Short mmCIF file of C-alpha atoms and ligand atoms in Angstrom, two decimals:
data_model
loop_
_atom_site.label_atom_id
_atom_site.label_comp_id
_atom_site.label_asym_id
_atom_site.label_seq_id
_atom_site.Cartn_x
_atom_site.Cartn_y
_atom_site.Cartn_z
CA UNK A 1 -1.28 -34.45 -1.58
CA UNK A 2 -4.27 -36.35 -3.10
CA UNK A 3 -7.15 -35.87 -1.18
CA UNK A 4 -10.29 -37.41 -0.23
CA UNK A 5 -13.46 -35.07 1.06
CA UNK A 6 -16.65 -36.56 3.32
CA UNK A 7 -19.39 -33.79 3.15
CA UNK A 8 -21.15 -34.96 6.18
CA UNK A 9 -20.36 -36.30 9.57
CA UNK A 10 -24.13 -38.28 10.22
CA UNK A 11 -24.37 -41.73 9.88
CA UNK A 12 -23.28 -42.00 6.21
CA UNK A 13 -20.13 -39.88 6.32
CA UNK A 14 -18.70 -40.80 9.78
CA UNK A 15 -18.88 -44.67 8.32
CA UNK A 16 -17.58 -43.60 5.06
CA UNK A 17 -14.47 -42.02 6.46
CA UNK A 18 -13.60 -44.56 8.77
CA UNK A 19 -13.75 -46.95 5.74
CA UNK A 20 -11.86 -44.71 3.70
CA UNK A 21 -9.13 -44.39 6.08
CA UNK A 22 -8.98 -48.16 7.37
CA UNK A 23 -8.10 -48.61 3.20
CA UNK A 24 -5.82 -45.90 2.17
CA UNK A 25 -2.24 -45.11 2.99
CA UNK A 26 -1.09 -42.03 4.54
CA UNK A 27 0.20 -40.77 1.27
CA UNK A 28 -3.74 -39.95 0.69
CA UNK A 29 -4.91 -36.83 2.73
CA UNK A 30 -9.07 -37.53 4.49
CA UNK A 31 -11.22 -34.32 5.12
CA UNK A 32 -14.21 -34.84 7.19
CA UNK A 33 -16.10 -31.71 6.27
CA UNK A 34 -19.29 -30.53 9.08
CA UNK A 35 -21.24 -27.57 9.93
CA UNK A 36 -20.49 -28.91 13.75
CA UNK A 37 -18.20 -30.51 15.95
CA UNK A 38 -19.85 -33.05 16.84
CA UNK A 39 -21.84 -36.31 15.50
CA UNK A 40 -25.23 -35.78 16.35
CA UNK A 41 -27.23 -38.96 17.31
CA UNK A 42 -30.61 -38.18 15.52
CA UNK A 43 -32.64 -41.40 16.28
CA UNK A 44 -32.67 -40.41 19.68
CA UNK A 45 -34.22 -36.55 19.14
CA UNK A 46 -37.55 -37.59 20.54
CA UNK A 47 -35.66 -38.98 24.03
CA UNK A 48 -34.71 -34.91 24.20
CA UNK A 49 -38.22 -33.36 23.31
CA UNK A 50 -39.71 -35.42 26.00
CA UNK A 51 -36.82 -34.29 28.38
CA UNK A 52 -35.64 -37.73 29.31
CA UNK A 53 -32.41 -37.76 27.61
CA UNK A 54 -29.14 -35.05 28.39
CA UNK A 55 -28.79 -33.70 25.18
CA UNK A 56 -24.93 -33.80 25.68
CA UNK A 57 -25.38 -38.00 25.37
CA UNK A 58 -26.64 -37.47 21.68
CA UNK A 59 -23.42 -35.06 20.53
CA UNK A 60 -20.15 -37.42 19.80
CA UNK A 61 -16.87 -35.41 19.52
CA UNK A 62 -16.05 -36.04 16.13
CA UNK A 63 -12.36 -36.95 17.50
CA UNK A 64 -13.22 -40.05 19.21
CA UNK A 65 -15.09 -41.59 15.63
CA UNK A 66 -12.29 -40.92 13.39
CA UNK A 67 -8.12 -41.76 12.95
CA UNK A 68 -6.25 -39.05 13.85
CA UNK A 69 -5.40 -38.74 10.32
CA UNK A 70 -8.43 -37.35 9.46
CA UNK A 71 -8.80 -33.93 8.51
CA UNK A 72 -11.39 -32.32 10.29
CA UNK A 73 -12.98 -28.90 8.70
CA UNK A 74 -15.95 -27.06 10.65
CA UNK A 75 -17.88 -25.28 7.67
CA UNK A 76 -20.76 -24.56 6.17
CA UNK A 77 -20.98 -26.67 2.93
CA UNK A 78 -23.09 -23.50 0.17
CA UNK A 79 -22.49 -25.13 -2.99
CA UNK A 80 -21.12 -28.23 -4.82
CA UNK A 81 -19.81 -28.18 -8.27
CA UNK A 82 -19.08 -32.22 -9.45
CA UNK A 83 -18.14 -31.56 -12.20
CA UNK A 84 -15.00 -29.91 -11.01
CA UNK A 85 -15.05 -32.04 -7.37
CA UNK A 86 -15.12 -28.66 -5.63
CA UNK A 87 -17.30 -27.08 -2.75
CA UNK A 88 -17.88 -23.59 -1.71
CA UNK A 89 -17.86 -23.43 2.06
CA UNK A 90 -18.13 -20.90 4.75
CA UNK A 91 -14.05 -21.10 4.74
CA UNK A 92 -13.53 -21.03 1.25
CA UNK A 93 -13.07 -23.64 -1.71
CA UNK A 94 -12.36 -26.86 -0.98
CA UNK A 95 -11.22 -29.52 -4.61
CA UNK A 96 -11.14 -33.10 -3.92
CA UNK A 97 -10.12 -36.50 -6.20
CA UNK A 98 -12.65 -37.82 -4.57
CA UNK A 99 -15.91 -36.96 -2.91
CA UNK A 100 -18.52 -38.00 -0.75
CA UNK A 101 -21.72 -35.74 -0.35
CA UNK A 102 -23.44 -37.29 2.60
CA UNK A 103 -25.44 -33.98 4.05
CA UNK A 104 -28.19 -35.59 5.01
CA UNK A 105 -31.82 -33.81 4.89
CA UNK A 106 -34.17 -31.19 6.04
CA UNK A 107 -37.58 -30.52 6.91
CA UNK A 108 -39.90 -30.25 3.71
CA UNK A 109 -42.68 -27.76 4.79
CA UNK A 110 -43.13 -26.18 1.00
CA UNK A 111 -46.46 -25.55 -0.57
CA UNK A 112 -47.53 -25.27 2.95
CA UNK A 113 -48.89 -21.63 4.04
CA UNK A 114 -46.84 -21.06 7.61
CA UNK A 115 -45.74 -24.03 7.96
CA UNK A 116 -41.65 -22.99 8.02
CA UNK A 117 -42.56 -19.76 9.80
CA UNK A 118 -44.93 -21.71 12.53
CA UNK A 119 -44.14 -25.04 12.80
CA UNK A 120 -40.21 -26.44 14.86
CA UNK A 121 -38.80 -28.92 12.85
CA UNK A 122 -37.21 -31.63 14.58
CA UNK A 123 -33.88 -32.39 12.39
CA UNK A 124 -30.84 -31.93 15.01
CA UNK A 125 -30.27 -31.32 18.81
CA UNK A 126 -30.81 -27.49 18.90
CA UNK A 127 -34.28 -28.01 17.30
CA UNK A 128 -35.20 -30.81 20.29
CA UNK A 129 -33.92 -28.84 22.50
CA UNK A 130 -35.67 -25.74 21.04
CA UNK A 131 -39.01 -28.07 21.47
CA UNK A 132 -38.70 -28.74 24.71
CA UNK A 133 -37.80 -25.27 25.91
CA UNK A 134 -40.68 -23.53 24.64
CA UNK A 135 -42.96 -26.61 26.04
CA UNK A 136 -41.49 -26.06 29.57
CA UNK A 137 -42.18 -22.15 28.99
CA UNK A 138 -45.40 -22.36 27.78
CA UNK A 139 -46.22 -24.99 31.22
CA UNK A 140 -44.59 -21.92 33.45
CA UNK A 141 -48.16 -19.34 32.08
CA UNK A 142 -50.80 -22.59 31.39
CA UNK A 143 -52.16 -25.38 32.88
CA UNK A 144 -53.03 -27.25 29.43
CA UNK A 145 -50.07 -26.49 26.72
CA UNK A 146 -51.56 -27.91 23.32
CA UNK A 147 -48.58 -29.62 20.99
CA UNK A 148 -49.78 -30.61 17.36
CA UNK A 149 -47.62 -32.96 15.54
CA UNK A 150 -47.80 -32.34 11.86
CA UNK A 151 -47.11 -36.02 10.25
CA UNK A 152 -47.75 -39.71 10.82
CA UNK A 153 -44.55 -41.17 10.25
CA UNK A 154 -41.57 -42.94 12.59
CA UNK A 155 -40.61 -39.42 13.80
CA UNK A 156 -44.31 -37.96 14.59
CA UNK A 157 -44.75 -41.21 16.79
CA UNK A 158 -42.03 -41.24 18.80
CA UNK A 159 -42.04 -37.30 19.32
CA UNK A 160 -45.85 -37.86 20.48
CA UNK A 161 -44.41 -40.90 22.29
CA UNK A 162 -41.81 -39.02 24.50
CA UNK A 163 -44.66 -35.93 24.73
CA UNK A 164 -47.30 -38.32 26.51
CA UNK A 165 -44.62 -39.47 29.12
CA UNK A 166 -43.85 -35.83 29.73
CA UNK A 167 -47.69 -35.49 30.53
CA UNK A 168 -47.50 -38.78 32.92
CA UNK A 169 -44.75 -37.28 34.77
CA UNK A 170 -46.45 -34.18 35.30
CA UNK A 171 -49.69 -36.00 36.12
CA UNK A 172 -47.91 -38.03 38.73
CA UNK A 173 -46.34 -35.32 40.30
CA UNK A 174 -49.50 -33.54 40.76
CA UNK A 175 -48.15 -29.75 39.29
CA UNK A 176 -51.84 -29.61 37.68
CA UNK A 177 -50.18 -29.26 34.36
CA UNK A 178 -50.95 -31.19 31.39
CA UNK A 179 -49.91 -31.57 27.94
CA UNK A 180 -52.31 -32.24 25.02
CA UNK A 181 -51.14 -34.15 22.47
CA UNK A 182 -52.49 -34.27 18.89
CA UNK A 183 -50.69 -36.20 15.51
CA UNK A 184 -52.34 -34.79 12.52
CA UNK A 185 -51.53 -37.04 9.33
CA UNK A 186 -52.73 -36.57 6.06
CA UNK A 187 -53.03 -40.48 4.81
CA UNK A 188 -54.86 -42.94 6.90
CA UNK A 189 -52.49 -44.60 8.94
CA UNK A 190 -49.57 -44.03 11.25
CA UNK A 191 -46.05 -45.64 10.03
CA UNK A 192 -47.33 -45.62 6.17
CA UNK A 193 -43.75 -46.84 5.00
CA UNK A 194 -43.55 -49.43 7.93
CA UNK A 195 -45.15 -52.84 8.84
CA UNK A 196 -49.37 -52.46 8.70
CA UNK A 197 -49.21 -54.29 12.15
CA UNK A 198 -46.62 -52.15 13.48
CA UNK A 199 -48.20 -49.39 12.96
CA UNK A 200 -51.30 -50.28 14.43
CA UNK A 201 -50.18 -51.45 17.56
CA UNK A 202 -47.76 -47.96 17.83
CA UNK A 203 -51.03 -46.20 17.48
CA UNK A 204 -52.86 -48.25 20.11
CA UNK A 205 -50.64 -47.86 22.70
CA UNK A 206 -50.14 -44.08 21.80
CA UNK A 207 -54.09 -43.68 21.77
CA UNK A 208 -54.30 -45.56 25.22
CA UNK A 209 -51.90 -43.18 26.77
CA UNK A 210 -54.02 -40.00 25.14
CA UNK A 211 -52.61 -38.64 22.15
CA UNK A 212 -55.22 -38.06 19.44
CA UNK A 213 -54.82 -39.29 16.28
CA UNK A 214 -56.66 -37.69 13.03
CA UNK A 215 -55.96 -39.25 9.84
CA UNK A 216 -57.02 -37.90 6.77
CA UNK A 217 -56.40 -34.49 7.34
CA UNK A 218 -53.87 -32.69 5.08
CA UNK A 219 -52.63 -30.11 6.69
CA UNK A 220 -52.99 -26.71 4.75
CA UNK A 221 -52.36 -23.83 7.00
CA UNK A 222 -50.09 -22.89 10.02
CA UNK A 223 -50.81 -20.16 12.46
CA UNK A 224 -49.77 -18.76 15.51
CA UNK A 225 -52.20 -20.82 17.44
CA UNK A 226 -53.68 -22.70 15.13
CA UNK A 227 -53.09 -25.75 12.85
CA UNK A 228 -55.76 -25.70 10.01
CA UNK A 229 -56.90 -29.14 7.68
CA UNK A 230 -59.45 -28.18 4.82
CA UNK A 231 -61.76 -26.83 7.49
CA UNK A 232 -60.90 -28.34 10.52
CA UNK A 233 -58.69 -26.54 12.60
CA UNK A 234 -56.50 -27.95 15.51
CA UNK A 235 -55.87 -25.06 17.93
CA UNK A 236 -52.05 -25.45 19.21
CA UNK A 237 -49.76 -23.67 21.59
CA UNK A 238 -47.07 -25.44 19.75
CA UNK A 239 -46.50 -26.71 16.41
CA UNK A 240 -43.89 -29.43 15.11
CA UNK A 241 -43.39 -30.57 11.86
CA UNK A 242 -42.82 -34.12 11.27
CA UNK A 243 -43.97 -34.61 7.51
CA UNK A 244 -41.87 -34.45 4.90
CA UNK A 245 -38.25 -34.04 4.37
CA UNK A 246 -36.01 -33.08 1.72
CA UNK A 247 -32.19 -33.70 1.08
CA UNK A 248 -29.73 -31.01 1.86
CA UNK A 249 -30.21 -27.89 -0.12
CA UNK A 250 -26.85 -27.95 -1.40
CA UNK A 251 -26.92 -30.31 -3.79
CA UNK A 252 -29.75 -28.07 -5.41
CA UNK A 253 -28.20 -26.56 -7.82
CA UNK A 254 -25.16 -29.14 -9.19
CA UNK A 255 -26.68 -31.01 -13.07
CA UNK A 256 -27.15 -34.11 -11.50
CA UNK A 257 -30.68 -36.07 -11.74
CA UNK A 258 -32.51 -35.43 -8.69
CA UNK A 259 -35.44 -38.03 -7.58
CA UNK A 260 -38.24 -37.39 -5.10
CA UNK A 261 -37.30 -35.33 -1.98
CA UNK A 262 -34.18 -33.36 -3.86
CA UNK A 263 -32.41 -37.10 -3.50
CA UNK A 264 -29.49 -37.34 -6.24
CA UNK A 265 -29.86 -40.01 -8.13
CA UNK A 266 -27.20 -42.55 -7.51
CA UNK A 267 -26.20 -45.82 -9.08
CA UNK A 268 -25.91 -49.44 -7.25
CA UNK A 269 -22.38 -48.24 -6.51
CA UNK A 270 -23.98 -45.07 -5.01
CA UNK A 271 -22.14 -43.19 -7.67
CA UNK A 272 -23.52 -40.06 -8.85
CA UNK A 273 -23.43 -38.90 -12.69
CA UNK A 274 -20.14 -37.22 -12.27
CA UNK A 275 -16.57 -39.16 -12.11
CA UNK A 276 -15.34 -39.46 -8.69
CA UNK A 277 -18.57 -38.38 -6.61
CA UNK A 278 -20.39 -40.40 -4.83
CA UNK A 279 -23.90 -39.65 -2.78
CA UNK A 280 -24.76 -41.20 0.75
CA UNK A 281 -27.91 -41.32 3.00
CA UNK A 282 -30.72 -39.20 3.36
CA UNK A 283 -28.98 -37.39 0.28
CA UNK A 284 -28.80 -40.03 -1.90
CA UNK A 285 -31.84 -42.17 -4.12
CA UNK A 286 -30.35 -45.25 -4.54
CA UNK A 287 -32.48 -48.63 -4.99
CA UNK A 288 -33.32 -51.89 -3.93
CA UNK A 289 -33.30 -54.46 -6.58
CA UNK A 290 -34.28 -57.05 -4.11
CA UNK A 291 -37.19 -55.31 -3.04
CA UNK A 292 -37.79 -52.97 -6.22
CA UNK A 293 -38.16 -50.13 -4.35
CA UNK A 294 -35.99 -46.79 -4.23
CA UNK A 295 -34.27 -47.31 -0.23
CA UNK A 296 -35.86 -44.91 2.72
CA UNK A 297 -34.02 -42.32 4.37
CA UNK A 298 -32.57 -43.89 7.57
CA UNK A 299 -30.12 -44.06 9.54
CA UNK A 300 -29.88 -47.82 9.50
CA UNK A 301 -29.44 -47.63 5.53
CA UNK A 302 -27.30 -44.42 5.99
CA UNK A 303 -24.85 -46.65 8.11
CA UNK A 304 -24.85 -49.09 4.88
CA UNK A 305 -24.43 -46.82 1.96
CA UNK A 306 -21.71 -45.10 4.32
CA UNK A 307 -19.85 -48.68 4.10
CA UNK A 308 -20.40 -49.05 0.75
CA UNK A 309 -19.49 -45.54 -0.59
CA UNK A 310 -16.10 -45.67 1.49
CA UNK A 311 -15.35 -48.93 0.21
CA UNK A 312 -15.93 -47.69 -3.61
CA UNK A 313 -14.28 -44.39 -3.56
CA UNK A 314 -10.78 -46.59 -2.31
CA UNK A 315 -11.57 -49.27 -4.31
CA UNK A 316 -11.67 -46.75 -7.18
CA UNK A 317 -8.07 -44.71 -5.64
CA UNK A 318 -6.81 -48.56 -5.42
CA UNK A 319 -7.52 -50.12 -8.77
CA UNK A 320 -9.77 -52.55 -7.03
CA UNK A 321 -13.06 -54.18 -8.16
CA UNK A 322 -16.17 -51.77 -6.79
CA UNK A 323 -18.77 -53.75 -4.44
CA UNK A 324 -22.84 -53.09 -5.11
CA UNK A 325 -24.71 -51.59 -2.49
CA UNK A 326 -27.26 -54.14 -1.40
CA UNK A 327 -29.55 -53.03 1.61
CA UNK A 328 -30.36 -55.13 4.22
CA UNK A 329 -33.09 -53.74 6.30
CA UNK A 330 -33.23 -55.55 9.98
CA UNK A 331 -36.35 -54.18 11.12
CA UNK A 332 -37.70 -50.94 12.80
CA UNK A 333 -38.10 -50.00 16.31
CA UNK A 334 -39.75 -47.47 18.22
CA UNK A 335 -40.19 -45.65 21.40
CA UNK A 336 -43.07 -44.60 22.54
CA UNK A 337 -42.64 -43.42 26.31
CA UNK A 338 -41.38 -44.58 29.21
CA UNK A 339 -41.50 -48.61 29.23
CA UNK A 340 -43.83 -48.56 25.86
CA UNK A 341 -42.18 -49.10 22.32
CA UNK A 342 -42.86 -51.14 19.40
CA UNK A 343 -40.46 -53.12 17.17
CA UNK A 344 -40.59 -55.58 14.38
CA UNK A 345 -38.10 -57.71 13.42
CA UNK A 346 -37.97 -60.67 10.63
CA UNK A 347 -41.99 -59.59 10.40
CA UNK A 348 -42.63 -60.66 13.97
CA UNK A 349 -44.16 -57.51 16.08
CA UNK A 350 -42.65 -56.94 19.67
CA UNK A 351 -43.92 -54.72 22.47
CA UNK A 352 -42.92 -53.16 25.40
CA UNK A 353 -39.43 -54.39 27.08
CA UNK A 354 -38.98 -56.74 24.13
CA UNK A 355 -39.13 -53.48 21.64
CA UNK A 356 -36.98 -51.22 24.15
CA UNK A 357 -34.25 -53.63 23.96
CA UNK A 358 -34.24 -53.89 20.51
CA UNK A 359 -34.25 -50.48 19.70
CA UNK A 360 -31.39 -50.17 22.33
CA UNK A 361 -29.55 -53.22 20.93
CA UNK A 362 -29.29 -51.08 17.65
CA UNK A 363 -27.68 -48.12 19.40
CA UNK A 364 -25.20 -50.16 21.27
CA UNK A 365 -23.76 -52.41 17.94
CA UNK A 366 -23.85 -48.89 16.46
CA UNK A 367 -21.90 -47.48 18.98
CA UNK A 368 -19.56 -50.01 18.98
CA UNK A 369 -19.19 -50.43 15.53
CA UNK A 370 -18.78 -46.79 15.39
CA UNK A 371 -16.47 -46.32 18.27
CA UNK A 372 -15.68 -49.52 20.55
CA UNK A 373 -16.87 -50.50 23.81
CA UNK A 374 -15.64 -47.55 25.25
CA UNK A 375 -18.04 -45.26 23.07
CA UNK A 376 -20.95 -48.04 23.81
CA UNK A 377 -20.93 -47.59 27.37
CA UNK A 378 -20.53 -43.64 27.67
CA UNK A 379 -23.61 -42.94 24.81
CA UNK A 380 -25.58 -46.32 24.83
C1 FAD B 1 -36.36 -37.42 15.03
C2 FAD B 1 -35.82 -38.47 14.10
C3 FAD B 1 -35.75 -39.80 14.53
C4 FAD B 1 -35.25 -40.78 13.68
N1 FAD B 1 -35.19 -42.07 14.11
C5 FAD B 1 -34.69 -43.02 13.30
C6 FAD B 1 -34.58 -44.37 13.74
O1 FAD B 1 -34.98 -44.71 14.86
N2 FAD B 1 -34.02 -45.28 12.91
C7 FAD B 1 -33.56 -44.94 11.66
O2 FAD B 1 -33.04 -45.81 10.95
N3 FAD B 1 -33.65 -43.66 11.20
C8 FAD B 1 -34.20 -42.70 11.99
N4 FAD B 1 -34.29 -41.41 11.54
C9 FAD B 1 -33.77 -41.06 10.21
C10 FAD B 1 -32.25 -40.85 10.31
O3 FAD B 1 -31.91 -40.02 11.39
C11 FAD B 1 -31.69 -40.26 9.02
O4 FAD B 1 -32.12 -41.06 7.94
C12 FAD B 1 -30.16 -40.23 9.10
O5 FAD B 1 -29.75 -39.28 10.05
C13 FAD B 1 -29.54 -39.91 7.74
O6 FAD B 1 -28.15 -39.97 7.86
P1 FAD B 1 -27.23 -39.03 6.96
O7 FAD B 1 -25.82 -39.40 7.26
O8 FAD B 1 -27.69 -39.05 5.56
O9 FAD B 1 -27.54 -37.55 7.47
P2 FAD B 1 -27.38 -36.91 8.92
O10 FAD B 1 -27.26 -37.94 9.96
O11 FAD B 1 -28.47 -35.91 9.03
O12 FAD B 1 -25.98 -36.16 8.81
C14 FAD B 1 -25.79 -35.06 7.95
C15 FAD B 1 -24.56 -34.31 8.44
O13 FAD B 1 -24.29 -33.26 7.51
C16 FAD B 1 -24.04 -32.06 8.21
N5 FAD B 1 -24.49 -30.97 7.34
C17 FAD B 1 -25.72 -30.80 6.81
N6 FAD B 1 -25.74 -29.70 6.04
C18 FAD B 1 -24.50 -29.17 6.09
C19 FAD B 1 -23.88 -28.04 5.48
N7 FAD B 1 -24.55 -27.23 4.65
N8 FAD B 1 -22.58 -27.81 5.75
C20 FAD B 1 -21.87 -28.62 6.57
N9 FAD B 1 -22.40 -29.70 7.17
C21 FAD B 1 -23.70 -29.97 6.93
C22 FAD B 1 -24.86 -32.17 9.49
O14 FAD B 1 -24.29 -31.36 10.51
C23 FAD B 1 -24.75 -33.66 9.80
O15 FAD B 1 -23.64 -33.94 10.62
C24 FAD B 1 -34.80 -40.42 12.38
C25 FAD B 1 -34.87 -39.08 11.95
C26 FAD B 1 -35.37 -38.12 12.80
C27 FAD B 1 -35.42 -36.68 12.32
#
């Protein structure tokens, strides 16, 4: 039977193979390859760290995204070969017609002493959850538990975000705990890929509620205790990196052009070099013409290329004219703690409620585009 493989059940792969199977026939066998069970909801990481969110609410069964149809493989994904549209997995080798890599990305520490043996990345559920279980252990032996955030961008200020709420809530129930929170960036302003105003009013509120801000301070060292800048050092109980990221590993060592970040260079069909592969999300460089820009990792553009790959790789099975990949970027929204957040959309800046909603508008029309009503109402 012919079949088509999705590496990846995140945002690009689950849309991918719901595409893919809304436009082939049953004659053409779908494998949704993951390491997990379960689509993981990453946008909403920080809601964990900060303990305000059930971690169960960010971890969809992979059954209730996809037909039936689909075949769904748990493995580890170790190497891709294009050129012969195979993978090496924990289970074996897998050979497609057609393939999606959609693997998403990891945490980029390199070049940075200590960093990956210090510092808790903040990439899936067991790393938020790993966060906020060594905060709560470290409040059980100290009054004052130090967190330094390595990184300025949308992930750093949310995680400080949900961190300074935790602090509130202990403050207002009087435990005489307290959490000190400290973003350490290396350029000079929070958000640097995002809206100047944006960022600027994220930062206000976040200094208003107590987290420290340094800019300008390029991390070069990570102890134990200790995060060190040049020669200033940032003593820490807790460490968690929010800098840099990199695509998956595995597509490390195929012959294809990589771009910044390990990205595989992809073309406005999100085609790779090789016949019959195609490249989504965090994975993927592809580029915006309109904006003449390479695209950002996100999960709002990983929800697009997803579309766009599915459609191509049946257009391609079908005979059918391929459709460009043309990103439309809605805005960006942010939480920042309890009623705070921060949104823009169409270049106009919204705060509190006004942000919350939007950001929660997002997850719903996700959800529902993802899953119905149904899903909606159980994870929105
Ligand atoms: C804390 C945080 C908050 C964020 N908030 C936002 C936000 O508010 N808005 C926004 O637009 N973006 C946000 N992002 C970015 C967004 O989450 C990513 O851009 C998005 O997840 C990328 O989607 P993807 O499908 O490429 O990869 P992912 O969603 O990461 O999915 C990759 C999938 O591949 C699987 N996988 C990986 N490696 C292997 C392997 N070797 N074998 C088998 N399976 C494997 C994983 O299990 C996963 O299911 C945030 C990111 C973080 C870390």
């Amino acid at each position: 039977m012919p079949t088509v493989t999705i590496l990846g059940g995140g945002y690009a792969g689950i849309r991918a193979t719901r595409r893919v199977a809304e436009k082939l026939d049953k004659a053409w066998n779908i494998q949704l390859v993951d390491r997990g069970v379960e689509h993981q909801l990453i946008t909403r990481l920080p809601e964990i760290v900060g303990g305000t969110l059930d971690p169960s609410r960010c971890l969809i069964p992979y059954m209730r995204l996809v037909a039936k149809r689909v075949q769904l493989i748990r493995a580890h994904v170790i190497t891709i070969s294009p050129s012969l549209r195979q993978v090496e997995t924990s289970i074996g080798t897998l050979t497609a017609d057609s393939m999606l890599v959609a693997l998403g990305g990891t945490a980029n520490c390199a070049g940075i002493e200590g960093a990956e043996r210090h510092a808790l990345p903040v990439r899936s559920v067991d790393n938020a959850l790993e966060i906020h279980r060594r905060v709560q252990f470290c409040l059980v032996a100290q009054e004052e538990v130090r967190v330094v955030i390595i990184g300025g961008g949308y992930t750093a200020t949310e995680v400080a975000g949900a961190l300074i709420e935790w602090r509130r809530g202990l403050e207002r129930a009087r435990t005489g705990k307290t959490l000190a929170v400290t973003i350490v960036n290396d350029v000079d302003r929070l958000l640097p890929a995002g809206n100047q105003r944006l960022a600027e009013v994220a930062e206000r509120v976040l200094s208003d509620k107590g987290v420290a801000v340094r800019h300008r301070a390029p991390v070069t060292q990570v102890e134990t205790n200790e995060v060190r800048a040049g020669d200033v050092s940032f003593p820490a109980d807790i460490v968690i990196w929010a800098a840099r990221s990199r695509a998956s590993p595995c597509v490390d060592d195929a012959h294809w052009q990589l771009g910044p970040e390990g990205r595989v260079v992809v073309d406005n069909y999100l085609r790779s070099s090789y016949e019959g592969v195609y490249v989504a999300g965090d994975a993927a460089l592809a580029y915006d013409y309109a904006r003449d820009v390479p695209t950002a990792a996100s999960a709002q553009l990983a929800v697009q290329e997803g579309q766009i790959a599915g459609e191509n790789m049946a257009a391609d099975i079908l005979g059918k004219p391929r459709v460009e990949f043309r990103p439309g970027v809605l805005g960006e929204a942010l939480l920042l703690g309890g009623h705070s957040g921060v949104a823009e959309l169409a270049g106009v800046v919204l705060t509190g409620r006004a942000a919350l909603a939007t950001k929660h508008g997002a997850l719903i029309r996700y959800l529902a585009r993802a899953g119905g009503p149904r899903l909606a109402a159980d994870y929105g």
